[in-house]
CSV table of C-alpha atoms and ligand atoms in Angstrom, one decimal:
chain,number,residue,atom,x,y,z
U,92,UNK,CA,10.1,-22.6,-28.3
U,93,UNK,CA,10.3,-20.1,-25.3
U,94,UNK,CA,8.7,-21.3,-22.2
U,95,UNK,CA,7.0,-19.8,-19.2
U,96,UNK,CA,8.9,-19.2,-15.9
U,97,UNK,CA,6.9,-20.8,-13.0
U,98,UNK,CA,8.5,-21.3,-9.5
U,99,UNK,CA,11.9,-20.9,-11.0
U,100,UNK,CA,11.5,-23.8,-13.7
U,101,UNK,CA,11.0,-23.0,-17.5
U,102,UNK,CA,7.8,-24.8,-18.2
U,103,UNK,CA,6.4,-26.2,-21.3
U,104,UNK,CA,2.8,-24.4,-22.2
U,105,UNK,CA,-0.7,-26.1,-22.8
U,106,UNK,CA,-0.4,-24.5,-26.3
U,107,UNK,CA,1.9,-22.5,-28.5
U,108,UNK,CA,1.5,-19.1,-30.0
U,109,UNK,CA,3.6,-17.9,-33.0
U,110,UNK,CA,4.7,-14.3,-32.6
U,111,UNK,CA,4.5,-12.6,-36.1
U,112,UNK,CA,6.3,-9.7,-37.5
U,113,UNK,CA,4.0,-6.6,-38.4
U,114,UNK,CA,6.5,-5.4,-40.6
U,115,UNK,CA,6.7,-8.7,-42.5
U,116,UNK,CA,3.9,-11.1,-41.7
U,117,UNK,CA,5.7,-13.8,-43.5
U,118,UNK,CA,8.3,-13.6,-40.8
U,119,UNK,CA,7.6,-15.6,-37.6
U,120,UNK,CA,9.7,-14.2,-34.7
U,121,UNK,CA,9.4,-17.1,-32.5
U,122,UNK,CA,7.2,-19.7,-30.7
U,123,UNK,CA,6.0,-18.9,-27.3
U,124,UNK,CA,4.4,-21.2,-24.5
U,125,UNK,CA,0.8,-20.5,-23.6
U,126,UNK,CA,-0.2,-21.2,-20.1
U,127,UNK,CA,-3.6,-22.6,-19.0
U,128,UNK,CA,-5.5,-22.0,-16.0
U,129,UNK,CA,-3.9,-24.8,-14.0
U,130,UNK,CA,-0.4,-23.4,-15.0
U,131,UNK,CA,-1.4,-20.0,-13.8
U,132,UNK,CA,-2.5,-21.2,-10.5
U,133,UNK,CA,0.8,-22.9,-10.1
U,134,UNK,CA,2.8,-19.6,-10.5
U,135,UNK,CA,0.4,-17.9,-8.3
U,136,UNK,CA,1.1,-20.6,-5.5
U,137,UNK,CA,4.8,-20.4,-6.4
U,138,UNK,CA,4.7,-16.5,-5.9
U,139,UNK,CA,2.9,-16.9,-2.5
U,140,UNK,CA,5.1,-19.5,-1.4
U,141,UNK,CA,8.5,-17.3,-2.1
U,142,UNK,CA,7.1,-13.9,-1.3
U,143,UNK,CA,8.0,-14.0,2.7
U,144,UNK,CA,11.3,-14.8,2.1
U,145,UNK,CA,12.0,-12.2,-0.6
U,146,UNK,CA,10.4,-9.6,1.8
U,147,UNK,CA,13.0,-10.4,4.5
U,148,UNK,CA,15.8,-10.7,2.3
U,149,UNK,CA,17.0,-7.4,3.1
U,150,UNK,CA,17.2,-4.1,0.9
U,151,UNK,CA,20.7,-4.8,-0.3
U,152,UNK,CA,19.9,-8.1,-2.0
U,153,UNK,CA,16.6,-6.5,-3.8
U,154,UNK,CA,18.9,-3.5,-4.8
U,155,UNK,CA,21.6,-5.8,-6.1
U,156,UNK,CA,19.1,-7.8,-8.2
U,157,UNK,CA,17.5,-4.7,-9.8
U,158,UNK,CA,20.7,-3.1,-10.4
U,159,UNK,CA,21.8,-6.3,-12.2
U,160,UNK,CA,18.5,-6.3,-14.3
U,161,UNK,CA,19.0,-2.9,-15.1
U,162,UNK,CA,22.5,-3.1,-16.3
U,163,UNK,CA,21.9,-6.0,-18.5
U,164,UNK,CA,19.1,-4.3,-20.2
U,165,UNK,CA,21.1,-1.2,-21.0
U,166,UNK,CA,24.0,-3.2,-22.1
U,167,UNK,CA,21.8,-5.3,-24.5
U,168,UNK,CA,19.7,-2.4,-25.6
U,169,UNK,CA,20.6,-2.8,-29.3
U,170,UNK,CA,19.6,-6.5,-29.9
U,171,UNK,CA,16.7,-6.3,-27.4
U,172,UNK,CA,15.5,-3.1,-29.0
U,173,UNK,CA,15.6,-5.1,-32.5
U,174,UNK,CA,13.5,-8.0,-31.1
U,175,UNK,CA,11.0,-5.5,-29.7
U,176,UNK,CA,10.7,-3.7,-33.0
U,177,UNK,CA,10.4,-7.0,-34.8
U,178,UNK,CA,7.5,-8.1,-32.8
U,179,UNK,CA,5.7,-4.7,-32.1
U,180,UNK,CA,6.6,-2.7,-35.1
U,181,UNK,CA,8.0,0.6,-33.7
U,182,UNK,CA,11.1,1.7,-35.5
U,183,UNK,CA,14.5,0.4,-34.3
U,184,UNK,CA,15.4,3.9,-32.6
U,185,UNK,CA,12.2,3.7,-30.6
U,186,UNK,CA,12.8,0.0,-29.6
U,187,UNK,CA,16.5,0.5,-28.6
U,188,UNK,CA,15.3,3.7,-26.6
U,189,UNK,CA,12.6,1.8,-24.8
U,190,UNK,CA,14.7,-1.2,-23.8
U,191,UNK,CA,17.2,1.4,-22.4
U,192,UNK,CA,14.3,3.2,-20.6
U,193,UNK,CA,13.4,-0.1,-19.0
U,194,UNK,CA,17.1,-0.5,-17.9
U,195,UNK,CA,16.9,3.0,-16.3
U,196,UNK,CA,13.9,2.1,-14.5
U,197,UNK,CA,15.3,-0.9,-12.8
U,198,UNK,CA,18.2,1.1,-11.8
U,199,UNK,CA,15.8,3.7,-10.5
U,200,UNK,CA,13.9,1.1,-8.3
U,201,UNK,CA,17.4,-0.4,-7.3
U,202,UNK,CA,18.0,2.9,-5.6
U,203,UNK,CA,14.5,3.1,-4.3
U,204,UNK,CA,14.8,-0.3,-2.3
U,205,UNK,CA,17.5,1.4,-0.3
U,206,UNK,CA,15.6,4.4,0.2
U,207,UNK,CA,12.4,2.7,2.1
U,208,UNK,CA,11.8,4.5,5.2
U,209,UNK,CA,9.0,5.2,7.7
U,210,UNK,CA,8.1,7.6,10.6
U,211,UNK,CA,8.5,7.4,14.1
U,212,UNK,CA,6.1,9.7,16.0
U,213,UNK,CA,5.2,10.4,19.6
U,214,UNK,CA,1.8,8.8,20.8
U,215,UNK,CA,-0.8,10.8,22.5
U,216,UNK,CA,-0.4,8.5,25.3
U,217,UNK,CA,2.9,9.5,27.3
U,218,UNK,CA,4.6,6.2,27.4
U,219,UNK,CA,4.1,4.9,24.1
U,220,UNK,CA,5.8,5.3,20.7
U,221,UNK,CA,4.2,5.0,17.3
U,222,UNK,CA,6.1,3.7,14.3
U,223,UNK,CA,4.6,4.1,10.7
U,224,UNK,CA,6.3,1.5,8.3
U,225,UNK,CA,5.6,0.4,4.6
U,226,UNK,CA,5.4,-3.4,4.0
U,227,UNK,CA,4.9,-5.3,0.7
U,228,UNK,CA,1.4,-6.1,-0.4
U,229,UNK,CA,2.1,-9.5,-1.1
U,230,UNK,CA,1.8,-11.2,-4.6
U,231,UNK,CA,1.2,-8.8,-7.3
U,232,UNK,CA,-0.4,-9.6,-10.5
U,233,UNK,CA,0.8,-7.6,-13.4
U,234,UNK,CA,-1.1,-7.6,-16.9
U,235,UNK,CA,0.4,-5.3,-19.7
U,236,UNK,CA,-0.5,-4.2,-23.3
U,237,UNK,CA,1.5,-4.9,-26.6
U,238,UNK,CA,2.4,-1.0,-27.3
U,239,UNK,CA,5.2,-0.7,-24.8
U,240,UNK,CA,6.3,-4.5,-24.4
U,241,UNK,CA,9.4,-3.7,-22.1
U,242,UNK,CA,8.9,-0.2,-20.5
U,243,UNK,CA,5.3,-0.9,-19.2
U,244,UNK,CA,6.2,-4.3,-17.6
U,245,UNK,CA,9.4,-2.8,-16.3
U,246,UNK,CA,7.8,0.0,-14.5
U,247,UNK,CA,5.5,-2.3,-12.9
U,248,UNK,CA,7.7,-5.2,-12.0
U,249,UNK,CA,10.7,-3.2,-10.8
U,250,UNK,CA,8.9,-1.4,-7.9
U,251,UNK,CA,6.9,-4.5,-7.1
U,252,UNK,CA,10.2,-6.3,-6.4
U,253,UNK,CA,12.0,-3.4,-5.0
U,254,UNK,CA,9.4,-3.2,-2.1
U,255,UNK,CA,9.7,-6.9,-1.5
U,256,UNK,CA,6.6,-8.3,-3.4
U,257,UNK,CA,6.5,-11.4,-5.6
U,258,UNK,CA,5.1,-11.2,-9.1
U,259,UNK,CA,2.9,-13.2,-11.5
U,260,UNK,CA,3.5,-11.5,-14.8
U,261,UNK,CA,0.9,-11.9,-18.0
U,262,UNK,CA,2.2,-10.1,-21.0
U,263,UNK,CA,0.1,-9.2,-24.0
U,264,UNK,CA,-0.5,-12.0,-26.5
U,265,UNK,CA,1.3,-10.0,-29.3
U,266,UNK,CA,4.4,-9.2,-27.7
U,267,UNK,CA,5.8,-12.3,-25.8
U,268,UNK,CA,9.3,-11.8,-27.1
U,269,UNK,CA,10.1,-8.8,-24.9
U,270,UNK,CA,8.5,-10.3,-21.9
U,271,UNK,CA,10.6,-13.6,-22.3
U,272,UNK,CA,13.6,-11.6,-22.8
U,273,UNK,CA,12.7,-9.6,-19.5
U,274,UNK,CA,12.0,-12.9,-17.6
U,275,UNK,CA,15.2,-14.4,-18.7
U,276,UNK,CA,17.2,-11.5,-17.3
U,277,UNK,CA,15.1,-11.4,-14.0
U,278,UNK,CA,15.7,-15.2,-13.6
U,279,UNK,CA,19.4,-14.7,-13.6
U,280,UNK,CA,19.6,-11.7,-11.1
U,281,UNK,CA,19.9,-13.8,-8.1
U,282,UNK,CA,16.2,-13.4,-6.9
U,283,UNK,CA,15.0,-16.7,-5.4
U,284,UNK,CA,12.9,-19.0,-7.3
U,285,UNK,CA,9.2,-18.3,-7.2
U,286,UNK,CA,9.4,-14.5,-6.6
U,287,UNK,CA,9.0,-13.8,-10.3
U,288,UNK,CA,6.9,-15.8,-12.5
U,289,UNK,CA,6.1,-15.5,-16.2
U,290,UNK,CA,2.8,-16.8,-17.6
U,291,UNK,CA,2.1,-16.1,-21.2
U,292,UNK,CA,-1.3,-16.8,-22.5
U,293,UNK,CA,-4.8,-15.6,-23.2
U,294,UNK,CA,-6.3,-12.7,-21.1
U,295,UNK,CA,-9.6,-14.6,-20.9
U,296,UNK,CA,-7.7,-17.6,-19.3
U,297,UNK,CA,-4.5,-16.5,-17.7
U,298,UNK,CA,-5.7,-13.0,-16.8
U,299,UNK,CA,-8.8,-14.3,-15.5
U,300,UNK,CA,-7.0,-16.7,-13.0
U,301,UNK,CA,-5.2,-13.7,-11.7
U,302,UNK,CA,-7.7,-11.4,-11.3
U,303,UNK,CA,-9.9,-13.9,-9.5
U,304,UNK,CA,-7.2,-15.4,-7.2
U,305,UNK,CA,-7.6,-14.4,-3.6
U,306,UNK,CA,-3.8,-14.9,-3.2
U,307,UNK,CA,-3.0,-12.0,-5.5
U,308,UNK,CA,-3.3,-9.0,-3.2
U,309,UNK,CA,-2.7,-6.4,-5.9
U,310,UNK,CA,-3.2,-6.2,-9.7
U,311,UNK,CA,-1.5,-3.5,-11.9
U,312,UNK,CA,-3.0,-3.4,-15.3
U,313,UNK,CA,-2.5,-1.2,-18.5
U,314,UNK,CA,-4.8,-1.7,-21.4
U,315,UNK,CA,-8.3,-0.9,-22.7
U,316,UNK,CA,-11.0,0.6,-20.7
U,317,UNK,CA,-13.4,-2.3,-21.2
U,318,UNK,CA,-10.8,-4.7,-19.6
U,319,UNK,CA,-10.1,-2.2,-17.1
U,320,UNK,CA,-13.5,-1.9,-16.0
U,321,UNK,CA,-14.1,-5.7,-16.0
U,322,UNK,CA,-11.0,-6.0,-13.8
U,323,UNK,CA,-11.8,-3.5,-11.4
U,324,UNK,CA,-15.1,-4.9,-10.8
U,325,UNK,CA,-13.5,-8.7,-10.4
U,326,UNK,CA,-10.9,-7.3,-8.1
U,327,UNK,CA,-13.4,-5.9,-5.8
U,328,UNK,CA,-14.9,-9.2,-5.1
U,329,UNK,CA,-11.9,-10.0,-3.2
U,330,UNK,CA,-10.8,-6.5,-2.1
U,331,UNK,CA,-7.7,-6.7,-4.3
U,332,UNK,CA,-5.7,-3.4,-4.4
U,333,UNK,CA,-6.1,-2.4,-8.1
U,334,UNK,CA,-4.2,0.1,-10.4
U,335,UNK,CA,-5.4,0.6,-14.0
U,336,UNK,CA,-3.9,2.6,-16.8
U,337,UNK,CA,-6.5,2.8,-19.8
U,338,UNK,CA,-7.2,5.0,-22.7
U,339,UNK,CA,-6.7,8.5,-23.7
U,340,UNK,CA,-7.9,11.0,-26.4
U,341,UNK,CA,-5.2,13.5,-25.5
U,342,UNK,CA,-5.7,17.2,-26.6
U,343,UNK,CA,-3.0,19.5,-28.0
U,344,UNK,CA,-4.0,23.0,-27.8
U,345,UNK,CA,-2.5,25.5,-30.3
U,346,UNK,CA,-3.0,29.3,-29.5
U,347,UNK,CA,-2.5,32.2,-31.8
U,348,UNK,CA,0.8,33.3,-30.0
U,349,UNK,CA,2.4,29.7,-30.3
U,350,UNK,CA,5.8,29.2,-31.9
U,351,UNK,CA,4.7,27.3,-35.0
U,352,UNK,CA,7.8,25.4,-35.6
U,353,UNK,CA,7.5,24.1,-31.9
U,354,UNK,CA,3.6,23.3,-32.4
U,355,UNK,CA,3.9,21.6,-35.6
U,356,UNK,CA,6.9,19.4,-34.1
U,357,UNK,CA,4.9,18.7,-30.9
U,358,UNK,CA,1.7,17.7,-33.1
U,359,UNK,CA,3.8,15.3,-35.5
U,360,UNK,CA,5.6,13.7,-32.8
U,361,UNK,CA,2.8,13.5,-30.2
U,362,UNK,CA,0.3,12.0,-32.9
U,363,UNK,CA,2.1,9.9,-35.2
U,364,UNK,CA,5.5,8.5,-33.6
U,365,UNK,CA,5.3,4.9,-32.6
U,366,UNK,CA,2.7,4.8,-35.3
U,367,UNK,CA,0.2,6.7,-32.8
U,368,UNK,CA,0.0,3.6,-30.6
U,369,UNK,CA,0.7,5.3,-27.3
U,370,UNK,CA,-1.9,6.1,-24.7
U,371,UNK,CA,-0.4,9.4,-24.4
U,372,UNK,CA,-0.7,10.3,-28.1
U,373,UNK,CA,-2.3,13.5,-29.0
U,374,UNK,CA,-4.9,12.7,-31.5
U,375,UNK,CA,-6.9,15.9,-31.5
U,376,UNK,CA,-5.3,19.3,-32.2
U,377,UNK,CA,-7.5,22.2,-30.9
U,378,UNK,CA,-6.3,25.2,-32.7
U,379,UNK,CA,-7.1,28.9,-32.5
U,380,UNK,CA,-8.4,30.7,-35.7
U,381,UNK,CA,-5.6,33.1,-36.1
U,382,UNK,CA,-2.9,30.2,-36.6
U,383,UNK,CA,-5.1,27.4,-37.9
U,384,UNK,CA,-4.5,27.7,-41.5
U,385,UNK,CA,-0.8,28.0,-41.1
U,386,UNK,CA,-0.7,25.0,-38.9
U,387,UNK,CA,-2.7,22.7,-40.9
U,388,UNK,CA,-0.5,23.5,-44.0
U,389,UNK,CA,2.7,22.9,-42.0
U,390,UNK,CA,1.4,19.7,-40.2
U,391,UNK,CA,0.1,18.3,-43.7
U,392,UNK,CA,3.6,18.9,-45.0
U,393,UNK,CA,5.2,17.1,-42.2
U,394,UNK,CA,3.2,14.3,-42.0
U,395,UNK,CA,3.4,13.8,-46.1
U,396,UNK,CA,7.1,13.6,-45.6
U,397,UNK,CA,7.1,11.1,-42.9
U,398,UNK,CA,8.7,7.7,-44.1
U,399,UNK,CA,6.5,4.7,-43.4
U,400,UNK,CA,8.0,1.3,-43.7
U,401,UNK,CA,9.6,-1.8,-42.3
U,402,UNK,CA,10.5,-1.0,-38.6
U,403,UNK,CA,14.1,-2.2,-38.9
U,404,UNK,CA,15.0,0.1,-41.8
U,405,UNK,CA,17.1,2.8,-40.9
U,406,UNK,CA,15.0,5.5,-42.9
U,407,UNK,CA,11.8,4.7,-41.4
U,408,UNK,CA,10.1,7.0,-39.0
U,409,UNK,CA,6.7,5.3,-38.7
U,410,UNK,CA,6.7,1.5,-38.4
U,411,UNK,CA,3.6,-0.7,-39.2
U,412,UNK,CA,0.2,-0.9,-37.3
U,413,UNK,CA,0.7,-3.8,-34.9
U,414,UNK,CA,-1.8,-6.3,-36.5
U,415,UNK,CA,-4.6,-6.8,-38.7
U,416,UNK,CA,-7.3,-6.3,-36.3
U,417,UNK,CA,-5.8,-2.7,-35.2
U,418,UNK,CA,-5.5,-1.8,-39.0
U,419,UNK,CA,-8.8,-2.6,-39.6
U,420,UNK,CA,-10.2,-0.6,-36.5
U,421,UNK,CA,-7.8,2.2,-37.9
U,422,UNK,CA,-9.3,2.3,-41.4
U,423,UNK,CA,-12.8,2.2,-40.1
U,424,UNK,CA,-12.1,5.2,-38.0
U,425,UNK,CA,-10.7,7.0,-41.1
U,426,UNK,CA,-14.1,6.2,-42.8
U,427,UNK,CA,-16.0,7.4,-40.0
U,428,UNK,CA,-14.0,10.6,-39.9
U,429,UNK,CA,-14.9,11.2,-43.6
U,430,UNK,CA,-18.6,10.3,-43.1
U,431,UNK,CA,-18.7,12.8,-40.4
U,432,UNK,CA,-17.8,15.6,-42.6
U,433,UNK,CA,-13.9,16.0,-41.5
U,434,UNK,CA,-11.6,16.6,-44.2
U,435,UNK,CA,-8.9,14.1,-44.8
U,436,UNK,CA,-6.2,16.5,-45.6
U,437,UNK,CA,-3.5,13.6,-46.1
U,438,UNK,CA,-2.8,9.9,-45.5
U,439,UNK,CA,-5.3,7.2,-44.6
U,440,UNK,CA,-4.4,4.7,-47.4
U,441,UNK,CA,-2.8,1.3,-47.2
U,442,UNK,CA,1.0,1.3,-48.5
U,443,UNK,CA,2.8,-1.4,-50.3
U,444,UNK,CA,6.2,-2.0,-49.2
U,445,UNK,CA,9.0,-4.5,-49.9
U,446,UNK,CA,7.6,-6.9,-47.2
U,447,UNK,CA,4.0,-7.8,-46.6
U,448,UNK,CA,3.3,-5.7,-43.4
U,449,UNK,CA,0.3,-3.6,-42.0
U,450,UNK,CA,1.5,-0.1,-43.3
U,451,UNK,CA,-0.8,2.8,-43.1
U,452,UNK,CA,-0.1,6.4,-44.3
U,453,UNK,CA,-0.7,8.6,-41.4
U,454,UNK,CA,-4.0,10.1,-41.6
U,455,UNK,CA,-4.5,13.8,-40.8
U,456,UNK,CA,-8.0,15.4,-40.8
U,457,UNK,CA,-8.9,19.1,-40.7
U,458,UNK,CA,-12.0,20.9,-39.8
U,459,UNK,CA,-13.2,18.4,-37.3
U,460,UNK,CA,-15.6,19.2,-34.3
U,461,UNK,CA,-15.4,18.4,-30.7
U,462,UNK,CA,-18.6,16.2,-31.3
U,463,UNK,CA,-17.3,14.1,-34.0
U,464,UNK,CA,-16.3,10.4,-33.1
U,465,UNK,CA,-12.8,10.8,-34.3
U,466,UNK,CA,-12.4,13.7,-31.8
U,467,UNK,CA,-14.0,11.7,-29.1
U,468,UNK,CA,-13.0,8.0,-29.1
U,469,UNK,CA,-9.5,6.6,-28.8
U,470,UNK,CA,-8.3,5.2,-32.1
U,471,UNK,CA,-4.9,4.0,-31.1
U,472,UNK,CA,-3.4,4.5,-34.4
U,473,UNK,CA,-1.7,7.0,-36.7
U,474,UNK,CA,-5.1,9.2,-37.1
U,475,UNK,CA,-5.3,12.8,-35.8
U,476,UNK,CA,-7.7,15.5,-36.3
U,477,UNK,CA,-7.6,19.3,-36.1
U,478,UNK,CA,-10.7,21.3,-34.5
U,479,UNK,CA,-10.7,25.1,-35.0
U,480,UNK,CA,-11.7,27.5,-32.0
U,481,UNK,CA,-11.9,30.9,-31.4
U,482,UNK,CA,-10.5,31.7,-28.0
U,483,UNK,CA,-8.6,30.0,-25.4
U,484,UNK,CA,-11.4,29.5,-23.2
U,485,UNK,CA,-13.1,27.6,-25.8
U,486,UNK,CA,-9.9,25.6,-26.7
U,487,UNK,CA,-10.0,24.6,-23.0
U,488,UNK,CA,-13.6,23.8,-22.7
U,489,UNK,CA,-13.4,21.6,-25.8
U,490,UNK,CA,-10.3,19.9,-24.4
U,491,UNK,CA,-11.8,19.2,-21.2
U,492,UNK,CA,-15.0,17.7,-22.9
U,493,UNK,CA,-13.6,14.2,-22.9
U,494,UNK,CA,-14.4,11.1,-20.8
U,495,UNK,CA,-10.5,10.6,-20.5
U,496,UNK,CA,-7.8,12.7,-18.8
U,497,UNK,CA,-4.4,11.3,-19.4
U,498,UNK,CA,-2.1,13.9,-21.2
U,499,UNK,CA,-2.8,17.3,-22.3
U,500,UNK,CA,-0.6,19.7,-24.1
U,501,UNK,CA,-0.5,23.4,-24.9
U,502,UNK,CA,1.7,25.4,-27.5
U,503,UNK,CA,1.6,28.9,-26.4
U,504,UNK,CA,4.2,31.7,-25.5
U,505,UNK,CA,1.9,33.1,-22.9
U,506,UNK,CA,2.9,32.5,-19.3
U,507,UNK,CA,-0.9,33.5,-18.4
U,508,UNK,CA,-2.4,30.8,-20.8
U,509,UNK,CA,0.0,28.3,-19.9
U,510,UNK,CA,-0.4,28.7,-16.3
U,511,UNK,CA,-4.1,28.7,-16.5
U,512,UNK,CA,-4.1,25.6,-18.6
U,513,UNK,CA,-1.9,23.7,-16.1
U,514,UNK,CA,-4.5,24.6,-13.3
U,515,UNK,CA,-7.6,23.8,-15.1
U,516,UNK,CA,-7.0,21.0,-17.5
U,517,UNK,CA,-8.4,18.0,-16.4
U,518,UNK,CA,-5.7,15.5,-16.8
U,519,UNK,CA,-2.6,13.5,-15.1
U,520,UNK,CA,0.0,15.1,-17.3
U,521,UNK,CA,0.1,18.6,-18.6
U,522,UNK,CA,2.7,19.5,-21.1
U,523,UNK,CA,3.7,23.1,-22.0
U,524,UNK,CA,5.5,23.3,-25.5
U,525,UNK,CA,6.4,19.7,-25.4
U,526,UNK,CA,4.6,16.6,-26.8
U,527,UNK,CA,1.9,14.8,-25.0
U,528,UNK,CA,3.7,11.8,-25.2
U,529,UNK,CA,7.3,11.1,-24.0
U,530,UNK,CA,7.5,11.2,-20.3
U,531,UNK,CA,10.4,10.9,-17.8
U,532,UNK,CA,10.9,7.7,-15.6
U,533,UNK,CA,11.5,9.1,-12.5
U,534,UNK,CA,8.3,11.0,-12.1
U,535,UNK,CA,4.7,9.9,-11.5
U,536,UNK,CA,2.4,8.7,-14.5
U,537,UNK,CA,-1.2,8.6,-14.8
U,538,UNK,CA,-4.4,10.3,-15.5
U,539,UNK,CA,-7.8,11.2,-14.3
U,540,UNK,CA,-11.4,10.3,-15.2
U,541,UNK,CA,-11.6,7.5,-17.5
U,542,UNK,CA,-7.9,7.1,-18.1
U,543,UNK,CA,-6.8,5.9,-14.8
U,544,UNK,CA,-8.0,4.3,-11.5
U,545,UNK,CA,-6.1,3.8,-8.5
U,546,UNK,CA,-2.6,5.4,-7.4
U,547,UNK,CA,0.1,6.7,-9.6
U,548,UNK,CA,2.7,4.5,-11.4
U,549,UNK,CA,6.6,5.3,-11.6
U,550,UNK,CA,8.8,7.6,-9.6
U,551,UNK,CA,8.7,7.8,-5.8
U,552,UNK,CA,4.8,7.7,-6.0
U,553,UNK,CA,5.0,4.1,-7.0
U,554,UNK,CA,5.7,3.0,-3.4
U,555,UNK,CA,2.0,3.9,-2.6
U,556,UNK,CA,0.5,0.9,-4.6
U,557,UNK,CA,3.4,-1.7,-4.1
U,558,UNK,CA,3.3,-1.4,-0.3
U,559,UNK,CA,0.7,-1.3,2.4
U,560,UNK,CA,1.0,0.9,5.7
U,561,UNK,CA,1.5,-0.6,9.1
U,562,UNK,CA,1.2,1.5,12.3
U,563,UNK,CA,2.9,0.0,15.4
U,564,UNK,CA,2.5,1.3,18.9
U,565,UNK,CA,4.9,0.4,21.6
U,566,UNK,CA,4.9,0.9,25.2
U,567,UNK,CA,8.6,1.3,26.7
F,697,ADP,P1,-5.2,-3.8,-25.8
F,697,ADP,O1,-6.3,-3.1,-26.5
F,697,ADP,O2,-4.0,-3.0,-25.4
F,697,ADP,O3,-5.0,-5.3,-26.3
F,697,ADP,P2,-6.6,-5.2,-23.7
F,697,ADP,O4,-7.3,-4.6,-22.5
F,697,ADP,O5,-7.6,-6.2,-24.8
F,697,ADP,O6,-6.0,-4.1,-24.5
F,697,ADP,O7,-5.4,-6.1,-23.3
F,697,ADP,C1,-4.6,-5.9,-22.2
F,697,ADP,C2,-4.1,-6.8,-21.4
F,697,ADP,O8,-5.3,-7.4,-20.9
F,697,ADP,C3,-3.6,-8.0,-22.3
F,697,ADP,O9,-2.3,-8.6,-21.6
F,697,ADP,C4,-4.8,-9.0,-22.4
F,697,ADP,O10,-4.4,-10.2,-22.6
F,697,ADP,C5,-5.4,-8.7,-21.1
F,697,ADP,N1,-7.0,-9.3,-21.0
F,697,ADP,C6,-7.8,-9.0,-22.0
F,697,ADP,N2,-8.8,-9.5,-21.4
F,697,ADP,C7,-8.8,-9.9,-20.1
F,697,ADP,C8,-9.4,-10.3,-19.2
F,697,ADP,N3,-10.8,-10.7,-19.4
F,697,ADP,N4,-9.1,-10.8,-18.0
F,697,ADP,C9,-7.8,-10.4,-17.7
F,697,ADP,N5,-7.0,-9.9,-18.6
F,697,ADP,C10,-7.4,-9.7,-19.7
């Protein structure tokens, strides 16, 4: 049984949770300890105790630890990628790539630890100097979802540690394996006991203690809108800094002048890879009438040819849905789409494979309208719809008519429309002729409207959330 890491000790849980493989529900990936409220408080206490020494340990020590974590992740990308794919269900290639990305993120922030800086300015008073420096926030709580079990924890934990904070990390219930493997690597990186703590367990118990603790000074969360809204309200009670990454209903606009091959590729990759379980997935294609028929036909052809199966089989392109609840939700939306009058062009049925898994044929709807629920609500599965429109202006209006604003794409060969789209699309990430999902690790990630709250994650912009600014005045 894999245990929690609290104050540098591997601690038995109050209960145990089985980690089940969604490609083969008869396979138990492992048994994982579940922390209770009092163990969570222990972890917070240990993190508070250890934080000052980490903050004053020097940037070289922090860079060395992060470099070591990153290097081990990169060296072990095959075996850890396989573990990730077994517990989450994305294909082995996707699992390996995600672990490699986590490694790159740690190495990036190893460098950032060394590049911390400040400003020295003259004061308006002649004898006085002003210095502006960045300091750690203190103890950071990190709560993550199941869909990127390595990369999302990495892009929160790495900057937290790089800038001298200590961490209490609660992964999603469905994917403790990747979280434990990451904690194991971090525990051997030379960081002092208590600086990094792993508390696997329920959101309503472990997560609740994290958000309510006055000792946690900042909380970085990725997950659903409902939980995010709740956490923001609770965090306000003790003035915690908060950073939320939530849902998306990302549009991909296809104009008449698009390169059809590129558009089809962006649509299929963006909507269905990783089983559509990405907050940046494009789940609505907004397509100009002149190219609409050809686009729908080519996407349908592509979707039909996708091979759905066990995540670890080399021919698999689309792995299973993560669990039974998510599968039920996906199937329900497919029913809703049919009842709303959209045309189910292909997919949407359960598939039988050699093993018992949550296999769903990717579902592609045509002739949807921007008003339909399948075009407005985040489904978080391999389900996408095409909405026909007349003009670019109409496409932009439909694209912007959403409570979300994470990622948005356009396929066009027109510089004029591409430029206009980048300026006027309400989103955090705008994509021209590339899929809405699949982002770089060294640049900011985040959205507008109901998708994100707080400052940006990743790249150099992460410093904003994981530090606080001090202004010092000195009279010589
Ligand atoms: P998802 O649909 O991705 O599972 P959730 O918002 O339900 O989205 O979960 C994201 C993370 O938030 C998970 O780690 C989950 O355990 C945690 N969580 C869920 N409910 C709460 C809560 N009330 N307080 C704190 N954390 C929570």
